[in-house]
């Protein structure tokens, strides 16, 4: 798959999720299965209280805000914001004086997140249609960056990390929940579009992932949590924190 084919596959798959016409149920914070899944990957009951029903689409692999200290008045950026769950959790923490920005490649996801926010009265959150490889934001304008199971999907990960570092203020923080590999990805898996959009064949080695963060200018890089997948050999979900110089 070339990069254009990857972008197209991502938008098609996640557009389907956003429209709700995926034959596989994605879950809801208001049903037992969806809420249990959210709690199992690190969200708390406090996080989920007051969050719009459609914000959690059960597509994440962690809770990036769990390891991130947020102050009232902070400006937070979510890379690949989907239905908006992490943006809404962050919005409660930054308060009325703070701001949360979500950016997503899929127009349908942006529209869904905007509707979720409007219906629930979140007026300190905005959602932007765009690419994490070319952030439409000013230098040094963000206090903290989060992302949940998204950067594995990005073709140019080095560019994405560099863009995250660019928009962060000096001393800014980043916390990422993502999928990495612990060994070689089978060749057959790499060629399947469904494997790419399922966050598998686009994942890279954990060591390479951390090195790209370092090259982008991040320091104090720490893997706070790692969970290897027994049902997929050589894959793991990790939660990484770091600071900008």
PDB file of C-alpha atoms in Angstrom, residues 48-199:
ATOM      1  CA  UNK A  48     -16.856   8.756  32.096  1.00  0.00           C
ATOM      2  CA  UNK A  49     -19.385  10.777  34.070  1.00  0.00           C
ATOM      3  CA  UNK A  50     -21.031  13.395  31.872  1.00  0.00           C
ATOM      4  CA  UNK A  51     -19.334  12.199  28.675  1.00  0.00           C
ATOM      5  CA  UNK A  52     -21.599  12.071  25.577  1.00  0.00           C
ATOM      6  CA  UNK A  53     -22.818   8.587  24.757  1.00  0.00           C
ATOM      7  CA  UNK A  54     -21.401   8.605  21.236  1.00  0.00           C
ATOM      8  CA  UNK A  55     -17.969   9.877  22.261  1.00  0.00           C
ATOM      9  CA  UNK A  56     -16.464   6.475  23.042  1.00  0.00           C
ATOM     10  CA  UNK A  57     -16.445   4.229  20.002  1.00  0.00           C
ATOM     11  CA  UNK A  58     -14.376   1.505  21.677  1.00  0.00           C
ATOM     12  CA  UNK A  59     -11.506   2.129  19.252  1.00  0.00           C
ATOM     13  CA  UNK A  60      -8.795   3.137  21.738  1.00  0.00           C
ATOM     14  CA  UNK A  61      -6.085   1.008  23.344  1.00  0.00           C
ATOM     15  CA  UNK A  62      -5.597   2.965  26.572  1.00  0.00           C
ATOM     16  CA  UNK A  63      -6.441   6.082  28.528  1.00  0.00           C
ATOM     17  CA  UNK A  64      -3.715   8.649  27.726  1.00  0.00           C
ATOM     18  CA  UNK A  65      -4.925  11.142  30.342  1.00  0.00           C
ATOM     19  CA  UNK A  66      -4.340   8.646  33.157  1.00  0.00           C
ATOM     20  CA  UNK A  67      -0.614   9.435  33.201  1.00  0.00           C
ATOM     21  CA  UNK A  68      -0.904  13.143  32.440  1.00  0.00           C
ATOM     22  CA  UNK A  69      -1.284  15.953  34.948  1.00  0.00           C
ATOM     23  CA  UNK A  70      -3.522  18.685  33.563  1.00  0.00           C
ATOM     24  CA  UNK A  71      -4.024  22.092  35.126  1.00  0.00           C
ATOM     25  CA  UNK A  72      -7.051  24.326  34.877  1.00  0.00           C
ATOM     26  CA  UNK A  73      -6.533  26.728  31.998  1.00  0.00           C
ATOM     27  CA  UNK A  74      -4.307  24.380  29.958  1.00  0.00           C
ATOM     28  CA  UNK A  75      -4.656  23.960  26.190  1.00  0.00           C
ATOM     29  CA  UNK A  76      -4.737  20.286  25.177  1.00  0.00           C
ATOM     30  CA  UNK A  77      -4.392  18.746  21.715  1.00  0.00           C
ATOM     31  CA  UNK A  78      -5.720  15.277  20.863  1.00  0.00           C
ATOM     32  CA  UNK A  79      -4.165  13.684  17.768  1.00  0.00           C
ATOM     33  CA  UNK A  80      -6.797  11.548  16.056  1.00  0.00           C
ATOM     34  CA  UNK A  81      -9.710  12.512  18.285  1.00  0.00           C
ATOM     35  CA  UNK A  82     -12.354  10.186  16.836  1.00  0.00           C
ATOM     36  CA  UNK A  83     -15.691  10.529  18.619  1.00  0.00           C
ATOM     37  CA  UNK A  84     -14.068  12.838  21.143  1.00  0.00           C
ATOM     38  CA  UNK A  85     -13.932  10.858  24.382  1.00  0.00           C
ATOM     39  CA  UNK A  86     -10.429  11.963  25.416  1.00  0.00           C
ATOM     40  CA  UNK A  87     -11.199  15.560  24.458  1.00  0.00           C
ATOM     41  CA  UNK A  88     -14.275  15.589  26.673  1.00  0.00           C
ATOM     42  CA  UNK A  89     -12.421  14.012  29.600  1.00  0.00           C
ATOM     43  CA  UNK A  90      -9.695  16.643  29.185  1.00  0.00           C
ATOM     44  CA  UNK A  91     -12.268  19.434  28.886  1.00  0.00           C
ATOM     45  CA  UNK A  92     -13.601  18.671  32.354  1.00  0.00           C
ATOM     46  CA  UNK A  93     -10.083  19.013  33.762  1.00  0.00           C
ATOM     47  CA  UNK A  94      -9.003  22.231  32.035  1.00  0.00           C
ATOM     48  CA  UNK A  95     -12.200  24.007  33.048  1.00  0.00           C
ATOM     49  CA  UNK A  96     -13.887  26.963  31.379  1.00  0.00           C
ATOM     50  CA  UNK A  97     -10.594  28.853  31.179  1.00  0.00           C
ATOM     51  CA  UNK A  98      -8.919  26.010  29.286  1.00  0.00           C
ATOM     52  CA  UNK A  99      -9.241  24.745  25.744  1.00  0.00           C
ATOM     53  CA  UNK A 100      -9.177  21.332  24.089  1.00  0.00           C
ATOM     54  CA  UNK A 101      -8.565  20.771  20.380  1.00  0.00           C
ATOM     55  CA  UNK A 102      -9.206  17.498  18.604  1.00  0.00           C
ATOM     56  CA  UNK A 103      -7.914  16.824  15.106  1.00  0.00           C
ATOM     57  CA  UNK A 104      -8.931  13.906  12.904  1.00  0.00           C
ATOM     58  CA  UNK A 105      -8.318  12.838   9.320  1.00  0.00           C
ATOM     59  CA  UNK A 106     -11.854  11.509   8.839  1.00  0.00           C
ATOM     60  CA  UNK A 107     -14.506  14.173   8.174  1.00  0.00           C
ATOM     61  CA  UNK A 108     -17.314  11.974   9.503  1.00  0.00           C
ATOM     62  CA  UNK A 109     -15.484  11.569  12.819  1.00  0.00           C
ATOM     63  CA  UNK A 110     -15.042  15.330  13.133  1.00  0.00           C
ATOM     64  CA  UNK A 111     -18.735  15.906  12.444  1.00  0.00           C
ATOM     65  CA  UNK A 112     -19.733  13.238  14.967  1.00  0.00           C
ATOM     66  CA  UNK A 113     -17.458  14.696  17.652  1.00  0.00           C
ATOM     67  CA  UNK A 114     -18.791  18.215  17.020  1.00  0.00           C
ATOM     68  CA  UNK A 115     -22.350  16.956  17.388  1.00  0.00           C
ATOM     69  CA  UNK A 116     -21.432  15.111  20.590  1.00  0.00           C
ATOM     70  CA  UNK A 117     -19.953  18.287  22.043  1.00  0.00           C
ATOM     71  CA  UNK A 118     -22.833  20.532  20.998  1.00  0.00           C
ATOM     72  CA  UNK A 119     -25.468  18.207  22.422  1.00  0.00           C
ATOM     73  CA  UNK A 120     -23.644  17.931  25.757  1.00  0.00           C
ATOM     74  CA  UNK A 121     -22.737  21.580  26.282  1.00  0.00           C
ATOM     75  CA  UNK A 122     -18.953  21.289  25.938  1.00  0.00           C
ATOM     76  CA  UNK A 123     -18.100  24.787  24.733  1.00  0.00           C
ATOM     77  CA  UNK A 124     -14.366  24.620  25.520  1.00  0.00           C
ATOM     78  CA  UNK A 125     -13.707  21.917  22.906  1.00  0.00           C
ATOM     79  CA  UNK A 126     -13.262  22.270  19.156  1.00  0.00           C
ATOM     80  CA  UNK A 127     -12.719  19.637  16.488  1.00  0.00           C
ATOM     81  CA  UNK A 128     -10.670  20.206  13.336  1.00  0.00           C
ATOM     82  CA  UNK A 129     -10.525  18.177  10.132  1.00  0.00           C
ATOM     83  CA  UNK A 130      -6.873  17.694   9.266  1.00  0.00           C
ATOM     84  CA  UNK A 131      -3.724  15.592   9.375  1.00  0.00           C
ATOM     85  CA  UNK A 132      -1.479  15.043  12.390  1.00  0.00           C
ATOM     86  CA  UNK A 133       1.447  15.219   9.954  1.00  0.00           C
ATOM     87  CA  UNK A 134       0.573  18.842   9.134  1.00  0.00           C
ATOM     88  CA  UNK A 135      -1.036  20.404  12.184  1.00  0.00           C
ATOM     89  CA  UNK A 136      -2.920  23.645  11.450  1.00  0.00           C
ATOM     90  CA  UNK A 137      -1.716  25.168  14.728  1.00  0.00           C
ATOM     91  CA  UNK A 138       0.828  27.790  15.720  1.00  0.00           C
ATOM     92  CA  UNK A 139       4.236  26.978  17.171  1.00  0.00           C
ATOM     93  CA  UNK A 140       4.374  26.660  20.979  1.00  0.00           C
ATOM     94  CA  UNK A 141       0.586  26.998  21.354  1.00  0.00           C
ATOM     95  CA  UNK A 142      -0.195  23.751  23.240  1.00  0.00           C
ATOM     96  CA  UNK A 143       0.447  22.727  26.855  1.00  0.00           C
ATOM     97  CA  UNK A 144      -0.057  18.982  26.395  1.00  0.00           C
ATOM     98  CA  UNK A 145      -0.585  16.517  23.548  1.00  0.00           C
ATOM     99  CA  UNK A 146      -2.467  13.232  23.841  1.00  0.00           C
ATOM    100  CA  UNK A 147      -3.304  10.466  21.368  1.00  0.00           C
ATOM    101  CA  UNK A 148      -5.097   7.143  21.638  1.00  0.00           C
ATOM    102  CA  UNK A 149      -4.241   4.307  19.232  1.00  0.00           C
ATOM    103  CA  UNK A 150      -3.696   6.626  16.273  1.00  0.00           C
ATOM    104  CA  UNK A 151      -0.011   7.183  15.492  1.00  0.00           C
ATOM    105  CA  UNK A 152       0.408   3.546  14.438  1.00  0.00           C
ATOM    106  CA  UNK A 153      -1.891   4.464  11.539  1.00  0.00           C
ATOM    107  CA  UNK A 154       0.178   7.462  10.438  1.00  0.00           C
ATOM    108  CA  UNK A 155       2.456   6.746   7.439  1.00  0.00           C
ATOM    109  CA  UNK A 156       5.064   9.382   8.354  1.00  0.00           C
ATOM    110  CA  UNK A 157       5.462   8.911  12.099  1.00  0.00           C
ATOM    111  CA  UNK A 158       8.652  10.994  12.268  1.00  0.00           C
ATOM    112  CA  UNK A 159       6.753  13.936  10.796  1.00  0.00           C
ATOM    113  CA  UNK A 160       3.866  13.443  13.220  1.00  0.00           C
ATOM    114  CA  UNK A 161       6.194  13.459  16.245  1.00  0.00           C
ATOM    115  CA  UNK A 162       7.997  16.534  14.911  1.00  0.00           C
ATOM    116  CA  UNK A 163       4.696  18.358  14.448  1.00  0.00           C
ATOM    117  CA  UNK A 164       3.618  17.459  17.991  1.00  0.00           C
ATOM    118  CA  UNK A 165       6.909  18.848  19.309  1.00  0.00           C
ATOM    119  CA  UNK A 166       6.552  21.996  17.199  1.00  0.00           C
ATOM    120  CA  UNK A 167       3.176  22.993  18.610  1.00  0.00           C
ATOM    121  CA  UNK A 168       4.109  22.175  22.222  1.00  0.00           C
ATOM    122  CA  UNK A 169       5.351  24.946  24.459  1.00  0.00           C
ATOM    123  CA  UNK A 170       8.792  24.451  26.053  1.00  0.00           C
ATOM    124  CA  UNK A 171       8.259  22.095  28.967  1.00  0.00           C
ATOM    125  CA  UNK A 172       5.057  20.796  27.397  1.00  0.00           C
ATOM    126  CA  UNK A 173       4.009  17.184  27.951  1.00  0.00           C
ATOM    127  CA  UNK A 174       2.887  14.373  25.709  1.00  0.00           C
ATOM    128  CA  UNK A 175       1.135  11.114  26.585  1.00  0.00           C
ATOM    129  CA  UNK A 176       0.434   8.489  23.948  1.00  0.00           C
ATOM    130  CA  UNK A 177      -1.502   5.235  24.056  1.00  0.00           C
ATOM    131  CA  UNK A 178      -0.529   3.212  21.007  1.00  0.00           C
ATOM    132  CA  UNK A 179       0.231  -0.133  19.388  1.00  0.00           C
ATOM    133  CA  UNK A 180       3.806  -1.240  18.767  1.00  0.00           C
ATOM    134  CA  UNK A 181       5.483  -4.455  17.694  1.00  0.00           C
ATOM    135  CA  UNK A 182       7.850  -6.551  19.763  1.00  0.00           C
ATOM    136  CA  UNK A 183       9.151  -8.422  16.732  1.00  0.00           C
ATOM    137  CA  UNK A 184       8.752  -8.672  12.964  1.00  0.00           C
ATOM    138  CA  UNK A 185       5.304  -8.219  11.445  1.00  0.00           C
ATOM    139  CA  UNK A 186       4.427 -11.120   9.103  1.00  0.00           C
ATOM    140  CA  UNK A 187       4.826 -10.120   5.436  1.00  0.00           C
ATOM    141  CA  UNK A 188       1.322 -11.310   4.592  1.00  0.00           C
ATOM    142  CA  UNK A 189      -0.139  -9.048   7.273  1.00  0.00           C
ATOM    143  CA  UNK A 190       1.701  -5.984   5.978  1.00  0.00           C
ATOM    144  CA  UNK A 191      -0.038  -6.161   2.595  1.00  0.00           C
ATOM    145  CA  UNK A 192      -3.607  -6.278   3.910  1.00  0.00           C
ATOM    146  CA  UNK A 193      -5.526  -2.953   4.027  1.00  0.00           C
ATOM    147  CA  UNK A 194      -7.759  -4.302   6.803  1.00  0.00           C
ATOM    148  CA  UNK A 195      -4.689  -5.148   8.886  1.00  0.00           C
ATOM    149  CA  UNK A 196      -3.431  -1.598   8.432  1.00  0.00           C
ATOM    150  CA  UNK A 197      -6.667   0.080   9.461  1.00  0.00           C
ATOM    151  CA  UNK A 198      -6.986  -2.373  12.370  1.00  0.00           C
ATOM    152  CA  UNK A 199      -3.811  -0.795  13.841  1.00  0.00           C
TER     153      UNK A 199
END
